[in-house]
Coordinates of C-alpha atoms in Angstrom, one line a residue:
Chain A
X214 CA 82.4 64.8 85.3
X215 CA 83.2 66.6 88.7
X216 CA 81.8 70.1 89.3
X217 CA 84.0 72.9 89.2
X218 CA 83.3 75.7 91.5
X219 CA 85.1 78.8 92.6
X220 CA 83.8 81.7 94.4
X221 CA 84.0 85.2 93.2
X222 CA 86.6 87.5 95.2
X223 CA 87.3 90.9 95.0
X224 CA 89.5 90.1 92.2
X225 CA 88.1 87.4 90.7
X226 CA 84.9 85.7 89.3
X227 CA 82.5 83.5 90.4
X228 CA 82.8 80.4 88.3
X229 CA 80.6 77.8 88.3
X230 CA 80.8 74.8 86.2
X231 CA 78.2 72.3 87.0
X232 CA 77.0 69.7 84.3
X233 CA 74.9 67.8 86.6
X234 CA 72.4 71.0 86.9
X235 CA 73.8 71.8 83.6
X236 CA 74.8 75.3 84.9
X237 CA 78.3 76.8 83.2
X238 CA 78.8 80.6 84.1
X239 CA 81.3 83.0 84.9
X240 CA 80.0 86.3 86.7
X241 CA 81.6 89.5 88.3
X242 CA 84.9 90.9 87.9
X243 CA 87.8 89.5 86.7
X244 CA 91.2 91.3 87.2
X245 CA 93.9 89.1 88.8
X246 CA 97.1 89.5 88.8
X247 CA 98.3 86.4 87.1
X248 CA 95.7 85.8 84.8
X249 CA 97.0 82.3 83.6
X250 CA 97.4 80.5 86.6
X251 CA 93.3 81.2 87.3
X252 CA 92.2 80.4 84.1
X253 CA 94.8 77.3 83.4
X254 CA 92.3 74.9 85.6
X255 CA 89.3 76.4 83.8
X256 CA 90.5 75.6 80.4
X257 CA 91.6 72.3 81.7
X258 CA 88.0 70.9 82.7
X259 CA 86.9 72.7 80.0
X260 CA 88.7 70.1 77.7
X261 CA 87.9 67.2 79.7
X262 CA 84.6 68.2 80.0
X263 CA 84.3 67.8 75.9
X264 CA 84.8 64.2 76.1
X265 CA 81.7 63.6 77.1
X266 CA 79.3 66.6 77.2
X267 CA 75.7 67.0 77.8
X268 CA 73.2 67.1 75.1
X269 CA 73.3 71.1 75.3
X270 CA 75.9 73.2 76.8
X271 CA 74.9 77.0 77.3
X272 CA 77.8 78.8 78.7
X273 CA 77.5 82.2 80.5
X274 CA 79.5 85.0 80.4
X275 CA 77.9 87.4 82.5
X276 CA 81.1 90.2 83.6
X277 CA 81.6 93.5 84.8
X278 CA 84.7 94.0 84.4
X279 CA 87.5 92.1 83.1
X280 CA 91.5 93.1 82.9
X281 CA 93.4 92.7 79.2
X282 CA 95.6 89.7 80.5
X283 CA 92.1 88.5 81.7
X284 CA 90.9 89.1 78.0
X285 CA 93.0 86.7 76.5
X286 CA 92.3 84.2 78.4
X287 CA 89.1 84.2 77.7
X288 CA 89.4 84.4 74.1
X289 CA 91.5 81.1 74.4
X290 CA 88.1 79.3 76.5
X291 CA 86.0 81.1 73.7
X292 CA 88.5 79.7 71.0
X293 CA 87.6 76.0 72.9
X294 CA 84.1 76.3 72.9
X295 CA 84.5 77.3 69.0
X296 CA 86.6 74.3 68.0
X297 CA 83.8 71.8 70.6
X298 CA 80.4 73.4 68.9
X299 CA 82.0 71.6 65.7
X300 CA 81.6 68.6 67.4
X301 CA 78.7 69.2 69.9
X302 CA 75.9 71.7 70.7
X303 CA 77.4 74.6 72.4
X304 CA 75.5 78.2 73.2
X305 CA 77.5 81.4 74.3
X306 CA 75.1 83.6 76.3
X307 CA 77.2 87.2 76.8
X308 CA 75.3 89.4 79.4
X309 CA 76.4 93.0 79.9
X310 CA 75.0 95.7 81.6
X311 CA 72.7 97.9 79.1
X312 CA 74.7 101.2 80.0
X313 CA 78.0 99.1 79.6
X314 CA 78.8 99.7 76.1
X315 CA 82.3 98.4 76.3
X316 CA 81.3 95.2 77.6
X317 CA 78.6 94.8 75.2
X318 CA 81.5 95.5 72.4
X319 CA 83.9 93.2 74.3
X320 CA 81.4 90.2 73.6
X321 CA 80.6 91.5 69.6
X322 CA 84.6 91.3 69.3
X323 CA 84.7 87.8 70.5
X324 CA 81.8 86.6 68.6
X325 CA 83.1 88.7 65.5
X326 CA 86.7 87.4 65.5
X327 CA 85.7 83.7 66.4
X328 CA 82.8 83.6 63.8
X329 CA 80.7 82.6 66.6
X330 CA 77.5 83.3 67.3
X331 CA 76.4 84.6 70.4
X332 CA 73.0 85.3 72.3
X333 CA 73.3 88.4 73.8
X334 CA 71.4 89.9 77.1
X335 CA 70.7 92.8 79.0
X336 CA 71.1 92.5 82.9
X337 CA 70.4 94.4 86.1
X338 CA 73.1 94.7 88.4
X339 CA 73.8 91.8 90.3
Chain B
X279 CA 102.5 127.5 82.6
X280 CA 105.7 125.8 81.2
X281 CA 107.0 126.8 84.8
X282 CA 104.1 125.9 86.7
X283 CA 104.3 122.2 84.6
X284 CA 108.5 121.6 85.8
X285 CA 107.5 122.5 89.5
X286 CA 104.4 120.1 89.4
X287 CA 106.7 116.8 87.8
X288 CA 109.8 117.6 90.0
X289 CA 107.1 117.6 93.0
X290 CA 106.2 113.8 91.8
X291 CA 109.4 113.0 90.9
X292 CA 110.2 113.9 94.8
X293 CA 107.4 112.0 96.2
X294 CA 108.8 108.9 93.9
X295 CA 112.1 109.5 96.0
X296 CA 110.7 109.2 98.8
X297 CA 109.3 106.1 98.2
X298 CA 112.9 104.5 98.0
X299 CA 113.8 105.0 101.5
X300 CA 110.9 102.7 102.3
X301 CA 109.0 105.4 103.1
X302 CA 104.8 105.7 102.5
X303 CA 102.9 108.6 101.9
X304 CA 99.1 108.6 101.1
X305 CA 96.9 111.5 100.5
X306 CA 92.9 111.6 100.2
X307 CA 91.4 114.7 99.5
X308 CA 87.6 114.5 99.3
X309 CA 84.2 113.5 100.6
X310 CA 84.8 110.9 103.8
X311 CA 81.6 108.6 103.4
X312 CA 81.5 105.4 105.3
X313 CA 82.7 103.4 102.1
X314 CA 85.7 105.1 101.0
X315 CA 87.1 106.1 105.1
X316 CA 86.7 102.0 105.1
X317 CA 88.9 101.6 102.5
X318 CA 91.3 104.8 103.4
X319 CA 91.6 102.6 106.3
X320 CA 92.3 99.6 104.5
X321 CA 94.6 100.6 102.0
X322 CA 97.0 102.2 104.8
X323 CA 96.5 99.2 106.9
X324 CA 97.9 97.1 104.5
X325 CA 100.8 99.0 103.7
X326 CA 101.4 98.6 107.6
X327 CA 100.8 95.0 107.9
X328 CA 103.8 95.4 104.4
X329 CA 106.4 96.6 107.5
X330 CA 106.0 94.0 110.1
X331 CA 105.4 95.6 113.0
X332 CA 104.6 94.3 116.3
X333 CA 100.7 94.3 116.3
X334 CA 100.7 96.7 119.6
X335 CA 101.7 99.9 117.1
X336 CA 100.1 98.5 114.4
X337 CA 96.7 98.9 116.8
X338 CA 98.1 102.2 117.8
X339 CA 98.5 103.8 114.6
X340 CA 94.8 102.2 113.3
X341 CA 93.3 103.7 116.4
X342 CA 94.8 106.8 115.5
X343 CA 93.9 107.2 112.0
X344 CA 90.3 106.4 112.9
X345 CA 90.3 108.8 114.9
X346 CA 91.3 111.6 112.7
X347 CA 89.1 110.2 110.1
X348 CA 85.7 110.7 112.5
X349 CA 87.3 113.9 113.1
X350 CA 86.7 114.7 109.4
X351 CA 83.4 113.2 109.2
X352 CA 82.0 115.0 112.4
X353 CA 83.1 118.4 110.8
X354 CA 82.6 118.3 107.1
X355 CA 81.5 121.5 106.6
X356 CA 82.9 122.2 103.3
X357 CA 80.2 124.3 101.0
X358 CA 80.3 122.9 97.1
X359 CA 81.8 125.7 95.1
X360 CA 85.2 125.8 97.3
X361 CA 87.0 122.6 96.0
X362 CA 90.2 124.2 98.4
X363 CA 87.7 123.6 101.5
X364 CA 87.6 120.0 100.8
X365 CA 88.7 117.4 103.8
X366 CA 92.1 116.0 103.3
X367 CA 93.7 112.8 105.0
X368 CA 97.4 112.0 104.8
X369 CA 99.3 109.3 106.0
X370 CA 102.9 109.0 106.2
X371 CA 106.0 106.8 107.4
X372 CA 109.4 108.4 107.9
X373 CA 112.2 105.8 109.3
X374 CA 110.5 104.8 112.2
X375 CA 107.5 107.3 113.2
X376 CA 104.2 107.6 111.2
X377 CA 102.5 110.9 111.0
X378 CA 98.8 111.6 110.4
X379 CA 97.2 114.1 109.4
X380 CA 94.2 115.4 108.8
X381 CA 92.6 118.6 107.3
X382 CA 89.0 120.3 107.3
X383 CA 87.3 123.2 107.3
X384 CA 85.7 125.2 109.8
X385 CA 84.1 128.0 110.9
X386 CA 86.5 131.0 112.1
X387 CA 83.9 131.4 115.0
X388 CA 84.5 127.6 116.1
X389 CA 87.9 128.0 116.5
X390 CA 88.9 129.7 119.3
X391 CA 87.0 126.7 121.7
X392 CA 89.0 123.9 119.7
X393 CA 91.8 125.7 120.0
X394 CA 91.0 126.2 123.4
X395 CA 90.6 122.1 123.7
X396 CA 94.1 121.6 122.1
X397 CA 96.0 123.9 124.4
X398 CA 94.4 122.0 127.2
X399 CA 95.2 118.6 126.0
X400 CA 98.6 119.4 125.3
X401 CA 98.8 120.7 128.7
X402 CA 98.5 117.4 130.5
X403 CA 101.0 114.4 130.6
X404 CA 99.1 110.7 130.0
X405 CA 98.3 110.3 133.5
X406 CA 96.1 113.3 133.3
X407 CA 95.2 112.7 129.6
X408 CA 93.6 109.6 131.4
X409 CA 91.7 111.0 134.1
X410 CA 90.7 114.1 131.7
X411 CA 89.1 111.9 129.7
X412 CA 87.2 110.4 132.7
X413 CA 86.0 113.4 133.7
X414 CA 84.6 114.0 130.4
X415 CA 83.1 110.6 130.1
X416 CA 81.2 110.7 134.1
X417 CA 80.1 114.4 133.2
X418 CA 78.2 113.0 130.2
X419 CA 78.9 116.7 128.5
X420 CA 78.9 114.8 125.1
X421 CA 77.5 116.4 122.3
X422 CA 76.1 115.1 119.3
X423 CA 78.9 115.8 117.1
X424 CA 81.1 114.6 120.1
X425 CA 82.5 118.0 120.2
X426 CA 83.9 117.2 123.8
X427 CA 87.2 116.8 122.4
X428 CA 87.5 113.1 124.2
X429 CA 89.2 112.2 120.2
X430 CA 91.8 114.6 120.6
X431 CA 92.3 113.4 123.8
X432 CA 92.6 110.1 122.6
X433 CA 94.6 110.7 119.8
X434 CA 97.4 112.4 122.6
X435 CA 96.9 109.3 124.9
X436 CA 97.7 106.7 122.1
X437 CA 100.2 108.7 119.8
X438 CA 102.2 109.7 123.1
X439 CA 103.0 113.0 122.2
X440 CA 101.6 116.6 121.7
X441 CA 99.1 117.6 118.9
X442 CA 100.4 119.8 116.3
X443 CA 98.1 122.0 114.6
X444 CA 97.7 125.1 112.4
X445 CA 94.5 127.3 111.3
X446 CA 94.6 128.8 107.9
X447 CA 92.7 131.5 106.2
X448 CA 90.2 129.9 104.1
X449 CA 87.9 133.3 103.8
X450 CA 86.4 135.8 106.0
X451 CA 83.7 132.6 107.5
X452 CA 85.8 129.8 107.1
X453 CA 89.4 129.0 108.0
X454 CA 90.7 125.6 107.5
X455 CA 92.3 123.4 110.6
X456 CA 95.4 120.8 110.4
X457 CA 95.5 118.5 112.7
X458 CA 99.4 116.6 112.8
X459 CA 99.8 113.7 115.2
X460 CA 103.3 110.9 115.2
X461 CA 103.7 107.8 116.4
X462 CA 106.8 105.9 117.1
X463 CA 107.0 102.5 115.8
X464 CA 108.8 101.4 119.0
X465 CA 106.9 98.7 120.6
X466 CA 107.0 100.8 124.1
X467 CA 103.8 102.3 124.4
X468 CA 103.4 105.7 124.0
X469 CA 107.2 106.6 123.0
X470 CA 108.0 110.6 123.1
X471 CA 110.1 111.5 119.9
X472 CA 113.9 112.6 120.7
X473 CA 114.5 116.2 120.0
X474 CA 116.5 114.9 116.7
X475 CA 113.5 113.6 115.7
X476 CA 111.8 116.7 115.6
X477 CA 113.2 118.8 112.8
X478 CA 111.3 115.6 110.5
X479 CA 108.3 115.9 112.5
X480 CA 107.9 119.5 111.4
X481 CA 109.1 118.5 107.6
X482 CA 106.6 115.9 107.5
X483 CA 103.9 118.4 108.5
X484 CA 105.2 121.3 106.1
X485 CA 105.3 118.7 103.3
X486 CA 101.4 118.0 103.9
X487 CA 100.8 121.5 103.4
X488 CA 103.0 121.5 100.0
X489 CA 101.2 117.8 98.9
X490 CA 97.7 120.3 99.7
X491 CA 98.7 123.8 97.8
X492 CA 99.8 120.9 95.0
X493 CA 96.7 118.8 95.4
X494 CA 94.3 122.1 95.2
X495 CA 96.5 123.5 91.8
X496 CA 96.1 120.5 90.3
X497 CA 92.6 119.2 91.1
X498 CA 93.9 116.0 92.7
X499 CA 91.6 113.9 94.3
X500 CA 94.0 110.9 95.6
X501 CA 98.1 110.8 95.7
X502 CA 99.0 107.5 96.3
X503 CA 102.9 107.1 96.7
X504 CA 104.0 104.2 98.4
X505 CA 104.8 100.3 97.0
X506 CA 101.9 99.0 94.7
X507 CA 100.7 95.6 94.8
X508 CA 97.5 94.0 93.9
X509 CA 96.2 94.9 97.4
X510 CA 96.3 98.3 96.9
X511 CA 94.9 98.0 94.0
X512 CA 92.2 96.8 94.9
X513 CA 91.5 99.3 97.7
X514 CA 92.5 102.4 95.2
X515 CA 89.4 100.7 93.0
X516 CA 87.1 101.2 95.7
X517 CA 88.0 104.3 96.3
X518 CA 87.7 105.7 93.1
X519 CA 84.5 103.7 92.4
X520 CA 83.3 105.7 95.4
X521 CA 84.9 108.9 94.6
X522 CA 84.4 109.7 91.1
X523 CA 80.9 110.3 90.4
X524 CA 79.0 110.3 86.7
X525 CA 77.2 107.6 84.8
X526 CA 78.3 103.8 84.5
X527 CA 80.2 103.8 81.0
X528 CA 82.4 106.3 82.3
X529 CA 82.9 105.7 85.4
X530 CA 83.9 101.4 84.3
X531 CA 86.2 103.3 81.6
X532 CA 88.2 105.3 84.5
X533 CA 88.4 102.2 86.3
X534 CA 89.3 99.7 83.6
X535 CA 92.1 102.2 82.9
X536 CA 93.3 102.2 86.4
X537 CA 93.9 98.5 86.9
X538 CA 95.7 98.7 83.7
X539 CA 98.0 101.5 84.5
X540 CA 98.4 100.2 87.8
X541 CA 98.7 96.6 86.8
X542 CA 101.2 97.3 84.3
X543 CA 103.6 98.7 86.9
X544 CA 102.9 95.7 89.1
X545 CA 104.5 93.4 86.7
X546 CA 106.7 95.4 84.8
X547 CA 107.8 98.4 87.4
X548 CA 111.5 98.1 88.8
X549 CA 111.5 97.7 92.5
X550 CA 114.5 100.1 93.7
X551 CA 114.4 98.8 97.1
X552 CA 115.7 95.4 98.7
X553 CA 112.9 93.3 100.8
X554 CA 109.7 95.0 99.4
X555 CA 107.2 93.4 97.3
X556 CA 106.1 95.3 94.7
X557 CA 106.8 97.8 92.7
X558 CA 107.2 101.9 93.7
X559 CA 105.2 103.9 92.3
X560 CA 103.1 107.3 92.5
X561 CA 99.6 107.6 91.2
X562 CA 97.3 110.2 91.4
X563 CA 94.1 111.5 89.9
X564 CA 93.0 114.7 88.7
X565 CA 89.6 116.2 87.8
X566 CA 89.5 119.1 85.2
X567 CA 87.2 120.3 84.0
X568 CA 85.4 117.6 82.3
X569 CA 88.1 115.5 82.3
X570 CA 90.0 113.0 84.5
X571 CA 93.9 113.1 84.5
X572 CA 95.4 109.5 85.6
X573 CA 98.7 109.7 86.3
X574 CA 101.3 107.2 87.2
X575 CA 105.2 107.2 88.0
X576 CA 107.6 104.4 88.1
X577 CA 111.1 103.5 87.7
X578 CA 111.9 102.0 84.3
X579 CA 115.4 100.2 83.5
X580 CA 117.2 102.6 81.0
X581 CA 117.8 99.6 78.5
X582 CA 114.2 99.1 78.5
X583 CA 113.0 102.0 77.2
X584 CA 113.4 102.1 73.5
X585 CA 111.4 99.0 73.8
X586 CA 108.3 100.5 75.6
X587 CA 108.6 104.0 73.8
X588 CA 108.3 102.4 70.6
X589 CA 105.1 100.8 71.6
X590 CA 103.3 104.1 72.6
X591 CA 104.3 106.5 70.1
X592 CA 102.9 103.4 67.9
X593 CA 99.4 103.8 69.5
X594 CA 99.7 107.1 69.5
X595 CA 99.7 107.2 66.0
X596 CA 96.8 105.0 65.1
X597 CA 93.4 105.8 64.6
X598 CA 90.3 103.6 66.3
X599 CA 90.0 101.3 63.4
X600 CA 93.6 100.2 63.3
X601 CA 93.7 100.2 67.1
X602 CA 90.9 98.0 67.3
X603 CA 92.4 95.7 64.1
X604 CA 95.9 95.7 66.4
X605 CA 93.7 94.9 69.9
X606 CA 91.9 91.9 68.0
X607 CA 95.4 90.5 66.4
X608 CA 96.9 90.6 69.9
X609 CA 93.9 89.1 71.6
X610 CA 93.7 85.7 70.0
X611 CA 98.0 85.5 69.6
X612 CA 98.5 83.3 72.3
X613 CA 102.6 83.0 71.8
X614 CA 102.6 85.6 73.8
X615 CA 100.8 84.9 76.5
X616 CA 103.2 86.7 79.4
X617 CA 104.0 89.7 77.1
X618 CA 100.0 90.7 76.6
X619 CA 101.0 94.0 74.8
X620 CA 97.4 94.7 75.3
X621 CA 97.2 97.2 78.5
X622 CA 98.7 100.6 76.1
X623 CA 95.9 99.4 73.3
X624 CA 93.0 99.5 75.0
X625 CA 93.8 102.3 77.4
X626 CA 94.2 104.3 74.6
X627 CA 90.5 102.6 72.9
X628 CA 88.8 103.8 76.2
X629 CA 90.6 106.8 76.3
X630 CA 90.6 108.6 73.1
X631 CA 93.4 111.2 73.2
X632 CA 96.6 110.2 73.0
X633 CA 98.9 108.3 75.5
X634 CA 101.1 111.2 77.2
X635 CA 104.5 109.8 78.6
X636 CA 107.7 111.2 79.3
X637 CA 111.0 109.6 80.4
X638 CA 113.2 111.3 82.9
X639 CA 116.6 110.0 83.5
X640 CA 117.2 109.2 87.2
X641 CA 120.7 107.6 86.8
X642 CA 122.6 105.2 84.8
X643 CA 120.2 102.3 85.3
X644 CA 117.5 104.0 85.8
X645 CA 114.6 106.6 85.0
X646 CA 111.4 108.0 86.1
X647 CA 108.7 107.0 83.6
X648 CA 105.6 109.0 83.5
X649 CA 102.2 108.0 82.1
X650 CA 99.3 110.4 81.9
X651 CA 95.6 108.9 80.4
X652 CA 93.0 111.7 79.6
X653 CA 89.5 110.5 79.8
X654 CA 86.6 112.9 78.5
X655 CA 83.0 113.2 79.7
X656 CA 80.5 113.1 76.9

């Protein structure tokens, strides 16, 4: 499976999908202005990706900020991950700031509504 | 107070007028660090670049507003407990000439020498602008704080035309200093404005003291009114991140709440002018007390209203839980992927208090639609 990487802008995050180092993270801020045409290609390997995965796939969510229209995009890779981890072994890893309440709350929503459970961490700034 | 609150919205609704003739205006009242003159810069630059403009004025006008800008910086004098003394930068664009201007305080003792340095650089046509400003430079009279008046000089030399200025009483120490400079967007350097010009040139200077006595009344610390796209967006965001100053959770709540408000108009705002892209609109933010006002205006189309009405005086009307069981619904309902519905939820999550809006018919397609988000300090 190819890599997929994207450089973080000021709009939007670094992604990095890498299952020959067996890396899968998105960092920084997320708040472009057509949320669905960034995350469309996203979901897409995603779903490839699936049909043959590594052993273990940890997945990072480690955000600042992210926009609503944002939000529901990533509920719909969350959703994905959900519906693999039946299948295969899949870890969410949700970082937040620990003075970002709201982003801590953003991950306990996800993890709530998907009945998924997540590992969650504090970070530094990055 | 009811008074006081009609004179304040017809003042927006003006500046929202304005914005239909294609016409910018920008105002920064504040501290100038490095950071946020940066992005000043940026943010008007880009609204520029938005005109298409031969690159020679484009240069012109940059060079000026730097200018003014380390005209602020150099003299920031303003003591803590007199928010009126704060610096102020505004830019605007009327048809074709774009005015600049800046405002800080100073000491009453200082200004009989700067005026002194303005009478004598509106004295002198280019030619002697230019060798002025040599003389300066090989006398190597230049103070630290570059008080040798070479920006002014400058600012003449590229803007073509004379400095206007005006001192006004601060108190018995301080008296604050306007500094008004135009530019033509002709591409011949240096154009002087026609005498037909001149009556705007003098409006655009009174209306930056009205957008002041308005900004100091209402605690304003940025009026942006001009077309919105994700550009300036982005460079409003820096400047606030800059600008607004208190602990993490609030300061990412002001923020998040910003590119919603903002990015709400982006997609859904009605764009009242031909050949612009992106949406008109006015924002500006208020500090009071321990609160901070964000307030937006827009055009709405008059059959959409019942619509978007319905959908705030519905979150107005729920408490946290039910908000939060309404955000969660809407989050994983993926029918409706273009129509998030999302943005009035969580602003009003993050906010607390309840969404204030008002509709204000402009004419029979359209009307002014006015957003106000209170966020508290704990």
């Amino acid at each position: 499976m190819e890599k997929f990487i994207l450089k973080k802008t000021e709009e939007t995050p670094a992604v990095i999908l890498n299952p020959g180092k067996n890396v899968f993270q998105i960092v920084a801020t997320s708040w472009p202005e057509n949320a669905l045409k960034f995350y469309a290609p996203i979901l897409e390997w995603f779903a490839n990706y699936f049909k043959a995965p590594n052993n273990m796939t940890v997945v990072e969510f480690r955000l600042d900020y992210f926009n609503t229209s944002s939000s529901k995009q990533i509920a719909k890779i969350l959703s994905l991950l959900k519906e693999q981890s039946e299948k295969h072994a899949i870890k969410i890893r949700w970082f937040y700031d620990p003075e970002d309440t709201d982003m801590k709350n953003a991950g306990v929503r996800y993890a709530q509504m998907l009945n998924f459970e997540f590992e969650f961490k504090e970070r530094l700034a990055y | 107070m009811e008074e006081q609150r009609r004179n304040s919205i017809q003042f927006i609704l003006d500046l929202m007028k304005d914005t239909r003739k294609g016409d910018l205006s920008y105002v920064y009242k504040g501290e100038f660090s490095q950071n946020i003159s940066h992005q000043i810069l940026s943010l008007a630059e880009k609204n520029i670049d938005r005109y298409g403009m031969p690159s020679k004025v484009k240069k012109r006008v940059f060079h000026i507003m730097v200018e003014s800008i380390q005209n602020i910086t150099r003299h920031q004098e303003a003591p803590e407990d007199a928010p009126e003394a704060t610096a102020i930068f505004g830019i605007q664009k009327r048809g074709h000439w774009y005015y600049v201007t800046t405002g800080n305080i100073i000491e009453k003792t200082k200004v009989p020498d700067l005026e002194g340095k303005l009478l004598k650089v509106n004295s002198l046509d280019q030619d002697e602008l230019t060798q002025f400003y040599r003389e300066i430079l090989s006398d190597g009279k230049i103070s630290t704080k570059g008080g040798a008046g070479l920006g002014l000089i400058e600012m003449a030399r590229k803007s073509g035309n004379k400095l206007h200025y005006d001192f006004r009483d601060v108190n018995k120490e301080l008296a604050f200093f306007y500094l008004h400079s135009f530019i033509s967007t002709a591409k011949d350097e240096g154009a002087t404005m026609p005498s037909d010009e001149n009556k705007n040139y003098i409006s655009t200077f009174n209306y930056i003291l009205d957008v002041h006595k308005f900004v100091n009344k209402e605690n304003i610390l940025l009026v942006y009114s001009s077309v919105l796209d994700q550009n300036s967006l982005l460079s409003l965001i820096q400047i606030l991140d800059s600008q607004v100053r208190g602990e993490l959770a609030f300061k990412k709540k002001i923020i998040s709440n910003m590119v919603e408000l903002l990015q709400n108009i982006i997609h859904h705002g009605v764009i009242k002018k031909e050949n612009i892209d992106g949406s008109q609109a006015v924002f500006y933010i208020s500090a009071i007390g321990n609160q901070i006002h964000l307030n937006t205006i827009n055009y709405i189309d008059n059959t959409n209203i019942p619509e978007v009405e319905e959908r705030l005086k519905l979150v107005n009307t729920l408490n946290q839980t039910e908000l939060e069981e309404l955000y969660n619904k809407k989050l994983f309902d993926f029918t409706a992927d273009t129509k998030g519905g999302l943005g009035f939820i969580e602003m009003r999550i993050k906010s607390k208090f309840p969404i204030q809006y008002d509709f204000i018919l402009d004419d029979e397609k359209y009307s002014f639609f006015l957003l106000k988000i209170v966020m508290e300090r704990k």
